[in-house]
GROMACS .gro file of C-alpha atoms in nm:
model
  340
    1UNK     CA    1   1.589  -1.820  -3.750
    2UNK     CA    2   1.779  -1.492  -3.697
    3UNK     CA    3   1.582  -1.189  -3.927
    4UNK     CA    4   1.781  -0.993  -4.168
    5UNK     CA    5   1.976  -0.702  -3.951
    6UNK     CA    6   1.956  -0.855  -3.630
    7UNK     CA    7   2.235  -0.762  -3.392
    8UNK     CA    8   2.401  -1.032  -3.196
    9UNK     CA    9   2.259  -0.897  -2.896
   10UNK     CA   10   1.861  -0.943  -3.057
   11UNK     CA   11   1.938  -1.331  -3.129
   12UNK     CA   12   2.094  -1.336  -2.794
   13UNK     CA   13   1.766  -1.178  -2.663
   14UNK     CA   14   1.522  -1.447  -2.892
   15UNK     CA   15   1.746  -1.740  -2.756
   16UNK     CA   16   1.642  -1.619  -2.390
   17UNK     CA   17   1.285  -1.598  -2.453
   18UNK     CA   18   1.253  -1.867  -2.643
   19UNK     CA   19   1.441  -2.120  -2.353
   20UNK     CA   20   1.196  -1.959  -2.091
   21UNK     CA   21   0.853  -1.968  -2.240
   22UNK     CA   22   0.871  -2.319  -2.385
   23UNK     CA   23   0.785  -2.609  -2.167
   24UNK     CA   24   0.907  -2.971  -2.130
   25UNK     CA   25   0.687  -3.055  -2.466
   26UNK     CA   26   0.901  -2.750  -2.670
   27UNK     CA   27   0.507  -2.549  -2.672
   28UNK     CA   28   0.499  -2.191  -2.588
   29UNK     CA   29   0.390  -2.146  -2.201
   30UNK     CA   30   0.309  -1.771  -2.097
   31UNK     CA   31   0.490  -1.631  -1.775
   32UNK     CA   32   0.231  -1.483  -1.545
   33UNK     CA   33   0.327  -1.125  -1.385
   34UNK     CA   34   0.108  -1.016  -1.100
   35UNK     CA   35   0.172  -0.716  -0.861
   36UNK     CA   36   0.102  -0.700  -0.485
   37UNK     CA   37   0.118  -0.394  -0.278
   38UNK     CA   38   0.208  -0.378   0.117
   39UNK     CA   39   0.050  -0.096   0.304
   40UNK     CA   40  -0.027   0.002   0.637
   41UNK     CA   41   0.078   0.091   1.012
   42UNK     CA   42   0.419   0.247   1.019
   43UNK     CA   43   0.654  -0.048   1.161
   44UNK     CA   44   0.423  -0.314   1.138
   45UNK     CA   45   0.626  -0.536   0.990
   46UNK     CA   46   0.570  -0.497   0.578
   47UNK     CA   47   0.944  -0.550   0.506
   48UNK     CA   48   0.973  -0.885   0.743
   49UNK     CA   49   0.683  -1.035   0.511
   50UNK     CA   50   0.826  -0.925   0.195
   51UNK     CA   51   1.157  -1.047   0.273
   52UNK     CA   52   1.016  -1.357   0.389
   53UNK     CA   53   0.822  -1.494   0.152
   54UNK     CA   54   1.063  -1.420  -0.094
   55UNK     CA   55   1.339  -1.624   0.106
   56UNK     CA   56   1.580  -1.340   0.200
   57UNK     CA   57   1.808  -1.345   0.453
   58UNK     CA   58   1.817  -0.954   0.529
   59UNK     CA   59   1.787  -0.724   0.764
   60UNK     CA   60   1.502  -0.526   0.704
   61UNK     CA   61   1.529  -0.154   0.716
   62UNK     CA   62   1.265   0.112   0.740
   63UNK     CA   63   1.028   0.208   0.457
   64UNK     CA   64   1.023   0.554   0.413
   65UNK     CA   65   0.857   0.623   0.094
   66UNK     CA   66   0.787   0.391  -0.206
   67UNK     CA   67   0.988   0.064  -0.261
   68UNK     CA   68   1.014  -0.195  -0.518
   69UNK     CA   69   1.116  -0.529  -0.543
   70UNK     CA   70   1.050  -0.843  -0.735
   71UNK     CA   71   1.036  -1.238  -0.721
   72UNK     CA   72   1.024  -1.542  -0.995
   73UNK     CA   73   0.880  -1.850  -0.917
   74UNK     CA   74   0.864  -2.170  -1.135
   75UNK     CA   75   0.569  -2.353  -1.144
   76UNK     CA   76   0.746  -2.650  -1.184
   77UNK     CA   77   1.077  -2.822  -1.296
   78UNK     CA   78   1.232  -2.633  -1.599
   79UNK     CA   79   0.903  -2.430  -1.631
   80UNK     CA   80   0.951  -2.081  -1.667
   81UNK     CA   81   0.924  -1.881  -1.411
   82UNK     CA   82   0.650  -1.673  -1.284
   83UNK     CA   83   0.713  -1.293  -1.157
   84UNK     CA   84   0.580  -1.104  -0.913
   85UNK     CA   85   0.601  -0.724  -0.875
   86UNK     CA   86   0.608  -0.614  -0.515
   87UNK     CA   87   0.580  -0.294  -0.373
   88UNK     CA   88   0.555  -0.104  -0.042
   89UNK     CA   89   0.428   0.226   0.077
   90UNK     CA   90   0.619   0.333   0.390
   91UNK     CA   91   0.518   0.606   0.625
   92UNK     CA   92   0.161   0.470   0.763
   93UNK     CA   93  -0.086   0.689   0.637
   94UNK     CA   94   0.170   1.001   0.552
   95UNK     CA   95   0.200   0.882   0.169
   96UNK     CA   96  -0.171   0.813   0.045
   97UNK     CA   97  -0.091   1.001  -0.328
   98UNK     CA   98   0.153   0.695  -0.394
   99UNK     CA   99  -0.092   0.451  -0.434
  100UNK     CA  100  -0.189   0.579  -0.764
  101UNK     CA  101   0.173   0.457  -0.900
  102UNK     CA  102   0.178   0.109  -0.841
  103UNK     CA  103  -0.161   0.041  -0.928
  104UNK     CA  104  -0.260   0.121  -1.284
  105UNK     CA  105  -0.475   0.060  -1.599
  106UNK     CA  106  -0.218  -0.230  -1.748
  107UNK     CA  107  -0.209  -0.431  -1.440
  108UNK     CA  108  -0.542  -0.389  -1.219
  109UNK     CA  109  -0.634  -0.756  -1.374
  110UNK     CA  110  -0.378  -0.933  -1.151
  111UNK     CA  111  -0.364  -0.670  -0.867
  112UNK     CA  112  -0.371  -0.734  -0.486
  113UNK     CA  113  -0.357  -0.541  -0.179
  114UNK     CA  114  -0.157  -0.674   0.153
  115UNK     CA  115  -0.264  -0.439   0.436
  116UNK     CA  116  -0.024  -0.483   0.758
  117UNK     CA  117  -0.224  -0.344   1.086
  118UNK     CA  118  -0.024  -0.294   1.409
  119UNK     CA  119  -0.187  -0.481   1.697
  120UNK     CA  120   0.051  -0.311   1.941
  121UNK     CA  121  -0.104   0.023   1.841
  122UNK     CA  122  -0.477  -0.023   1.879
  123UNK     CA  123  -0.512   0.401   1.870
  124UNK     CA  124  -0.390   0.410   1.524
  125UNK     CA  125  -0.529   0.060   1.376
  126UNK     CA  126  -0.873   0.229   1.246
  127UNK     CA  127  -0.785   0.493   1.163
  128UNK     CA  128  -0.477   0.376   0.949
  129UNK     CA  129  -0.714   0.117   0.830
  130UNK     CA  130  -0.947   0.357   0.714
  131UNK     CA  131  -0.731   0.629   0.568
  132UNK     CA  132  -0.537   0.363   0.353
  133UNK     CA  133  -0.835   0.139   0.204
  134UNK     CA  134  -0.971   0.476   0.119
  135UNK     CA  135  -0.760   0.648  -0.062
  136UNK     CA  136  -0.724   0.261  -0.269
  137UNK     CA  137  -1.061   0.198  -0.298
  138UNK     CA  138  -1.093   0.573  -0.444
  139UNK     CA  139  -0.813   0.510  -0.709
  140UNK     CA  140  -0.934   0.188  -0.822
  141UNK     CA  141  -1.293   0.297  -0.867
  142UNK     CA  142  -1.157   0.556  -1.108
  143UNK     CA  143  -0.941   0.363  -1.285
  144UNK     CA  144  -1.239   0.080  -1.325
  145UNK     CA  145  -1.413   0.384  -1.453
  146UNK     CA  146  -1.200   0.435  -1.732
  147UNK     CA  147  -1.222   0.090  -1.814
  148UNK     CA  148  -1.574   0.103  -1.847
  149UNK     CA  149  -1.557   0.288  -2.143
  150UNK     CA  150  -1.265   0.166  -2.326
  151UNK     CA  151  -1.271  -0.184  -2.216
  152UNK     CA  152  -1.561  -0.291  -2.077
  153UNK     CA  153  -1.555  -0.628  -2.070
  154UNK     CA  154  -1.205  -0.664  -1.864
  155UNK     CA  155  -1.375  -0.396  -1.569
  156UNK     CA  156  -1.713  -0.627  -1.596
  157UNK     CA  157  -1.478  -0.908  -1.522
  158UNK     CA  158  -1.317  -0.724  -1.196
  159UNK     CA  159  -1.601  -0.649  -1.074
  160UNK     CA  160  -1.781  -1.011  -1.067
  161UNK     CA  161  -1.428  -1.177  -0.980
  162UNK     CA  162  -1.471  -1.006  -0.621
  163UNK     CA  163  -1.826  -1.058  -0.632
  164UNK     CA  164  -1.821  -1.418  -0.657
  165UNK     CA  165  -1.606  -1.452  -0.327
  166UNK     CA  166  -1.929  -1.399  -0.126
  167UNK     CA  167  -2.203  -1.659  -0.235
  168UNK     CA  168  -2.578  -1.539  -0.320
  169UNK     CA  169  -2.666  -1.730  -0.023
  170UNK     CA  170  -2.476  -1.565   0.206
  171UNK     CA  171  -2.665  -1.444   0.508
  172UNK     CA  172  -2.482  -1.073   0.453
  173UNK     CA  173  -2.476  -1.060   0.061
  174UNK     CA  174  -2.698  -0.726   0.081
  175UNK     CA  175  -2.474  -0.528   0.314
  176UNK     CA  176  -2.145  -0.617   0.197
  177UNK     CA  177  -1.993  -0.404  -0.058
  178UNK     CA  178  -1.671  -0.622  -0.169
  179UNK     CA  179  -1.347  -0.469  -0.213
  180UNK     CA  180  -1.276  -0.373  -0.535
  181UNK     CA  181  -0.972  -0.589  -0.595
  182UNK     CA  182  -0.809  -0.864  -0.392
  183UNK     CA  183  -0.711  -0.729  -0.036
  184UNK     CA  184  -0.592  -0.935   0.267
  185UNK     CA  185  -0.527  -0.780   0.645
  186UNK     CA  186  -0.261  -0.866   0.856
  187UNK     CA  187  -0.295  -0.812   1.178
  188UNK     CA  188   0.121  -0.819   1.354
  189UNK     CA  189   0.271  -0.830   1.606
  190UNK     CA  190   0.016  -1.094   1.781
  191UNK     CA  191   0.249  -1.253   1.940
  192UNK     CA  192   0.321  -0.943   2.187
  193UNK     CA  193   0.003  -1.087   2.369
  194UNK     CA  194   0.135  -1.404   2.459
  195UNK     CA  195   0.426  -1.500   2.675
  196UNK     CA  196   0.498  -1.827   2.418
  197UNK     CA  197   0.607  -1.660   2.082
  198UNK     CA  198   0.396  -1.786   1.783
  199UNK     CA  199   0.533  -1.550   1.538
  200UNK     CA  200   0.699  -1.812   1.353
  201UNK     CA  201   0.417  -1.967   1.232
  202UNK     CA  202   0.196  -1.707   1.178
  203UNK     CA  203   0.497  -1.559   0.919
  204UNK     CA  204   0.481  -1.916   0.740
  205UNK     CA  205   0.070  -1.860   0.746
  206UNK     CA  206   0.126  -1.507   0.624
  207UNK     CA  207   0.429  -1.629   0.369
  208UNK     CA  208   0.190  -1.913   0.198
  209UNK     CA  209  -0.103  -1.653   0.203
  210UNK     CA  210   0.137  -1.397  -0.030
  211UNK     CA  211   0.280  -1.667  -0.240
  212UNK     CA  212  -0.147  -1.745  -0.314
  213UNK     CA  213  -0.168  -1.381  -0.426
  214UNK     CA  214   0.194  -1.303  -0.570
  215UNK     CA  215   0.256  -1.644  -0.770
  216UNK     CA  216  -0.093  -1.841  -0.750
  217UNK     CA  217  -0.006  -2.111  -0.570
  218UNK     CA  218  -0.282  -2.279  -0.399
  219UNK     CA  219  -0.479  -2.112  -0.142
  220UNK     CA  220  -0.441  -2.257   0.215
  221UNK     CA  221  -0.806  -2.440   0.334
  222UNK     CA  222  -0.739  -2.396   0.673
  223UNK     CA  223  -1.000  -2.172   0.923
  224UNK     CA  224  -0.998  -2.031   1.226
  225UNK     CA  225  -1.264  -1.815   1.381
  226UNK     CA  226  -1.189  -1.836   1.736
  227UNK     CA  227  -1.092  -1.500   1.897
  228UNK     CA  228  -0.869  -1.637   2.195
  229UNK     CA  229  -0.641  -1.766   1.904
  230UNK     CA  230  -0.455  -1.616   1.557
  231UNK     CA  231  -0.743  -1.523   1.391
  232UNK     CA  232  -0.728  -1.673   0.998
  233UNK     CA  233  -1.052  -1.619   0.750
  234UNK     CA  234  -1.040  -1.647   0.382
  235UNK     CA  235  -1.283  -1.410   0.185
  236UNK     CA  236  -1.658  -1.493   0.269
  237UNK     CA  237  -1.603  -1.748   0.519
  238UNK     CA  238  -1.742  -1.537   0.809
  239UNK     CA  239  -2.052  -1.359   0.909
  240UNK     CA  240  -2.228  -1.081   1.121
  241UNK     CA  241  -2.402  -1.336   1.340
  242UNK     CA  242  -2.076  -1.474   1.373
  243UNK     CA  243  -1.947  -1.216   1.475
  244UNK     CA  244  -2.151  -1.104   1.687
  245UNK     CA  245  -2.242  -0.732   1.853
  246UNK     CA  246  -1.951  -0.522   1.973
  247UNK     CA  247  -1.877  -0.590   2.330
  248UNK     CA  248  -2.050  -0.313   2.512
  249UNK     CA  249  -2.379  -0.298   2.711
  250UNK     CA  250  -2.727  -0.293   2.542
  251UNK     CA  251  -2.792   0.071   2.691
  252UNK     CA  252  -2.472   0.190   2.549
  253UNK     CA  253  -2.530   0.077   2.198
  254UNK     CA  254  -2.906   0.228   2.146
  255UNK     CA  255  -2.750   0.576   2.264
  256UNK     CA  256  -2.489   0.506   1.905
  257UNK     CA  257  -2.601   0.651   1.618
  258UNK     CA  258  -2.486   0.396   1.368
  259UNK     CA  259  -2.594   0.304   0.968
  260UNK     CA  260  -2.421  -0.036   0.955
  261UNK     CA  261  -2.270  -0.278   1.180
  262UNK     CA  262  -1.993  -0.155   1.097
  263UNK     CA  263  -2.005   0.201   1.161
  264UNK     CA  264  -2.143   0.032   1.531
  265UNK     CA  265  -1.800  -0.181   1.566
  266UNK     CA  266  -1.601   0.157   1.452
  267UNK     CA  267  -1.797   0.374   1.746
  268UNK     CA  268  -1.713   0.137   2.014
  269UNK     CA  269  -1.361   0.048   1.931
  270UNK     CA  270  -1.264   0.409   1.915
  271UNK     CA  271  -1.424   0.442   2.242
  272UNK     CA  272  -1.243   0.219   2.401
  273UNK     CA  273  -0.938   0.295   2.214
  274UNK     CA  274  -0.918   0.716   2.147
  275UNK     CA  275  -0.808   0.733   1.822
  276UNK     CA  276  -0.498   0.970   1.746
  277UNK     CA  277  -0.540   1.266   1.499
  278UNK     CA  278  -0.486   1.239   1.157
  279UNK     CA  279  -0.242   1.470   1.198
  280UNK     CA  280  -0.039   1.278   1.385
  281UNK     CA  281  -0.024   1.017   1.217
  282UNK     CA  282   0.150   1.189   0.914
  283UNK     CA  283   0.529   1.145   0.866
  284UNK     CA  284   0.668   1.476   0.950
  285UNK     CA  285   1.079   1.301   0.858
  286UNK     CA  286   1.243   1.385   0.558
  287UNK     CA  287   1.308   1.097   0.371
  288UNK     CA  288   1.613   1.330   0.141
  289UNK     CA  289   1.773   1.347   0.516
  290UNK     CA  290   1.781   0.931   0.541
  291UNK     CA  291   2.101   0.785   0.558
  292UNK     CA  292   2.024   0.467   0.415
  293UNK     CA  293   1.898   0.658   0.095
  294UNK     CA  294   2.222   0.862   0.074
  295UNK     CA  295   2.411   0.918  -0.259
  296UNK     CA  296   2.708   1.094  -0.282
  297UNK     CA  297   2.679   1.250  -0.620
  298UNK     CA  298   2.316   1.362  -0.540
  299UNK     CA  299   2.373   1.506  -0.217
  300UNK     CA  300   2.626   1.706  -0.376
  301UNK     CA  301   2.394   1.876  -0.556
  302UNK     CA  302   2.095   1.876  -0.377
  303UNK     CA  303   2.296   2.068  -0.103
  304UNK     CA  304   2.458   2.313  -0.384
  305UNK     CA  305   2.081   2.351  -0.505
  306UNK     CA  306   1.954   2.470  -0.176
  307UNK     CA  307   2.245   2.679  -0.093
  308UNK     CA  308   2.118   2.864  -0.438
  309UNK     CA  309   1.769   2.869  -0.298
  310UNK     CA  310   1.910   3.029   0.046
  311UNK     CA  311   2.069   3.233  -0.174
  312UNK     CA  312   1.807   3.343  -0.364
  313UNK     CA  313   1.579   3.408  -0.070
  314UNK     CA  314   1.794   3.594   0.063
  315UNK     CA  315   1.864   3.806  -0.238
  316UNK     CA  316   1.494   3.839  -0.256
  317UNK     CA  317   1.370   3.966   0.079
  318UNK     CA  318   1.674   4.254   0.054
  319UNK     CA  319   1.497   4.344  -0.272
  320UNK     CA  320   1.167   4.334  -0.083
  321UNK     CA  321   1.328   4.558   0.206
  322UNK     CA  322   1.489   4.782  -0.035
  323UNK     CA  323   1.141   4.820  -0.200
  324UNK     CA  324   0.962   4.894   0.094
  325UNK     CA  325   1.206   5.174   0.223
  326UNK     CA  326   1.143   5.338  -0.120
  327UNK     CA  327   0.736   5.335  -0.091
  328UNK     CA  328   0.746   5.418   0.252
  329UNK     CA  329   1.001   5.723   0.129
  330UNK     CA  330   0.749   5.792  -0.096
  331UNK     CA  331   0.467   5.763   0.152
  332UNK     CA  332   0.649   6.002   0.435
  333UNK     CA  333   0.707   6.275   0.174
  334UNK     CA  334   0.340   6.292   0.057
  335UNK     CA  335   0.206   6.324   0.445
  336UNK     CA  336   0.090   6.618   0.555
  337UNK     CA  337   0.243   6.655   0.883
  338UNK     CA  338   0.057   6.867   1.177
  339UNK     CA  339   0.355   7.202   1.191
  340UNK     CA  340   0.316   7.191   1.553
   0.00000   0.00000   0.00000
């Protein structure tokens, strides 16, 4: 029943809620929201996923910075329908102090982390890797630490989630230090290795693996371990031994100085494959010069605002100059100047 001083625009509202959070049986059903960031090599292909899995037929255009899109799903007929929040960090490794936005305190519960590695560009995969899973690992970590103090119980309950995907009995339990929230790695562009284009069904792989993560459907069961093919292994699944040493000569390997296995598998990939600086690596384009980002009314002013600013400088170093001709004045008339 409407409430005294509702406007028609508040029943409207209650009408709406009330249609999509009951079920077949008229009881309340909560919609679940989780949120799913895409990160990684610059190019690699984060859009083409999104767009995928959500069923769009678009173009994809270049990520520059931070983007933002969304998804609803029904769990079944006349169910209400699920929504997932879906961001992406453009610019490989240039933007790591956006990661903080997406992920926060109200949402870590139902989190996950989509990290896109470029095959094609084996000098930038680790350290792109590396940079990025930093930086999130980092800004989890403290916001688990806040909830160790005000909620306790919900950052216990992260913590053991990601702990359970690797079982006591696992051969590696000791040396593995999980992830602190759900994180897959996509490795495209695979099919640039072959002459038979498989792309197609490694998107519908990677599109069922997203929808696990974005809208909880069920996880795909399927395994594959063997390097000559697409490479797919779910959380836990795998092992050092099955892995195996890095492929380099015994001699070469005790001259490494290495703590873990993977520091070992680090030192030889980069020396096959030089990595490129940091440096470059960062996204020296301005995203304000972008066409695809342009706004009339905002350009407008941006471009009055740093006419002002040229201005400004400009008004600035003659008052500098100005300045400086009157100290040096100053200066010249308190010399004492050799009369010959």
């Amino acid at each position: 029943m409407p409430k005294a001083g509702d406007t028609l625009w508040d029943i409207a509202r209650d009408e709406v809620e009330k249609r999509e959070n009951n079920g077949d049986d008229g009881k309340r059903v909560e919609v679940c929201e989780k949120s799913v960031l895409f990160m990684g090599s610059k190019n690699g292909g984060k859009t083409t996923i999104i767009l995928r899995c959500l069923e769009r037929e678009e173009v994809p255009k270049p990520t520059l910075v931070l983007e933002y899109t969304f998804g609803r799903r029904a769990r079944r007929h006349n169910a209400p329908k699920d929504i997932a929040h879906f961001w992406e960090i453009g610019g490989g490794t240039s933007l790591l102090e956006l990661i903080r936005i997406p992920i926060t305190v109200n949402n870590i519960r139902s989190f996950a982390v989509v990290l896109v590695l470029d095959l094609s560009k084996p000098n930038e995969l680790w350290m792109t890797m590396e940079n990025l899973l930093q930086a999130t690992r980092n800004h989890v970590n403290k916001i688990l630490a806040k909830l160790e103090k005000t909620d306790p119980e919900v950052a216990a309950e992260i913590k053991q989630k990601m702990q359970n995907n690797l079982q006591r009995d696992h051969p590696d339990y000791d040396l593995v230090d999980p992830f602190p929230i759900p994180l897959v790695i996509i490795g495209s562009k695979y099919d640039i290795f072959h002459f038979t284009s498989k792309s197609e069904a490694l998107l519908l792989k990677a599109r069922a693996l997203i929808n696990h993560l974005a809208f909880g459907y069920d996880r795909s069961k399927s395994v594959s371990v063997d390097h000559s093919k697409p490479l797919f292994i779910p959380a836990g699944l795998d092992s050092l031994s099955q892995i195996g040493p890095p492929p380099t000569s015994d001699s070469n390997i005790g001259k490494m100085r290495a703590n873990t296995p993977l520091e070992l598998w680090k030192k030889v990939f980069e020396k096959t494959f030089p990595p490129r600086s940091f440096s470059d690596l960062q996204d020296s384009k301005d995203p304000a010069q972008d066409s695809q980002y342009a706004e009339y009314e905002v350009d407008v002013m941006r471009a009055q605002k740093n006419q002002v600013c040229a201005c400004s400088s400009i008004a600035l170093h003659n008052q500098e100059f100005e300045q400086y001709k009157r100290n040096a004045s100053k200066s010249w008339k308190e010399m004492d100047f050799d009369p010959d």
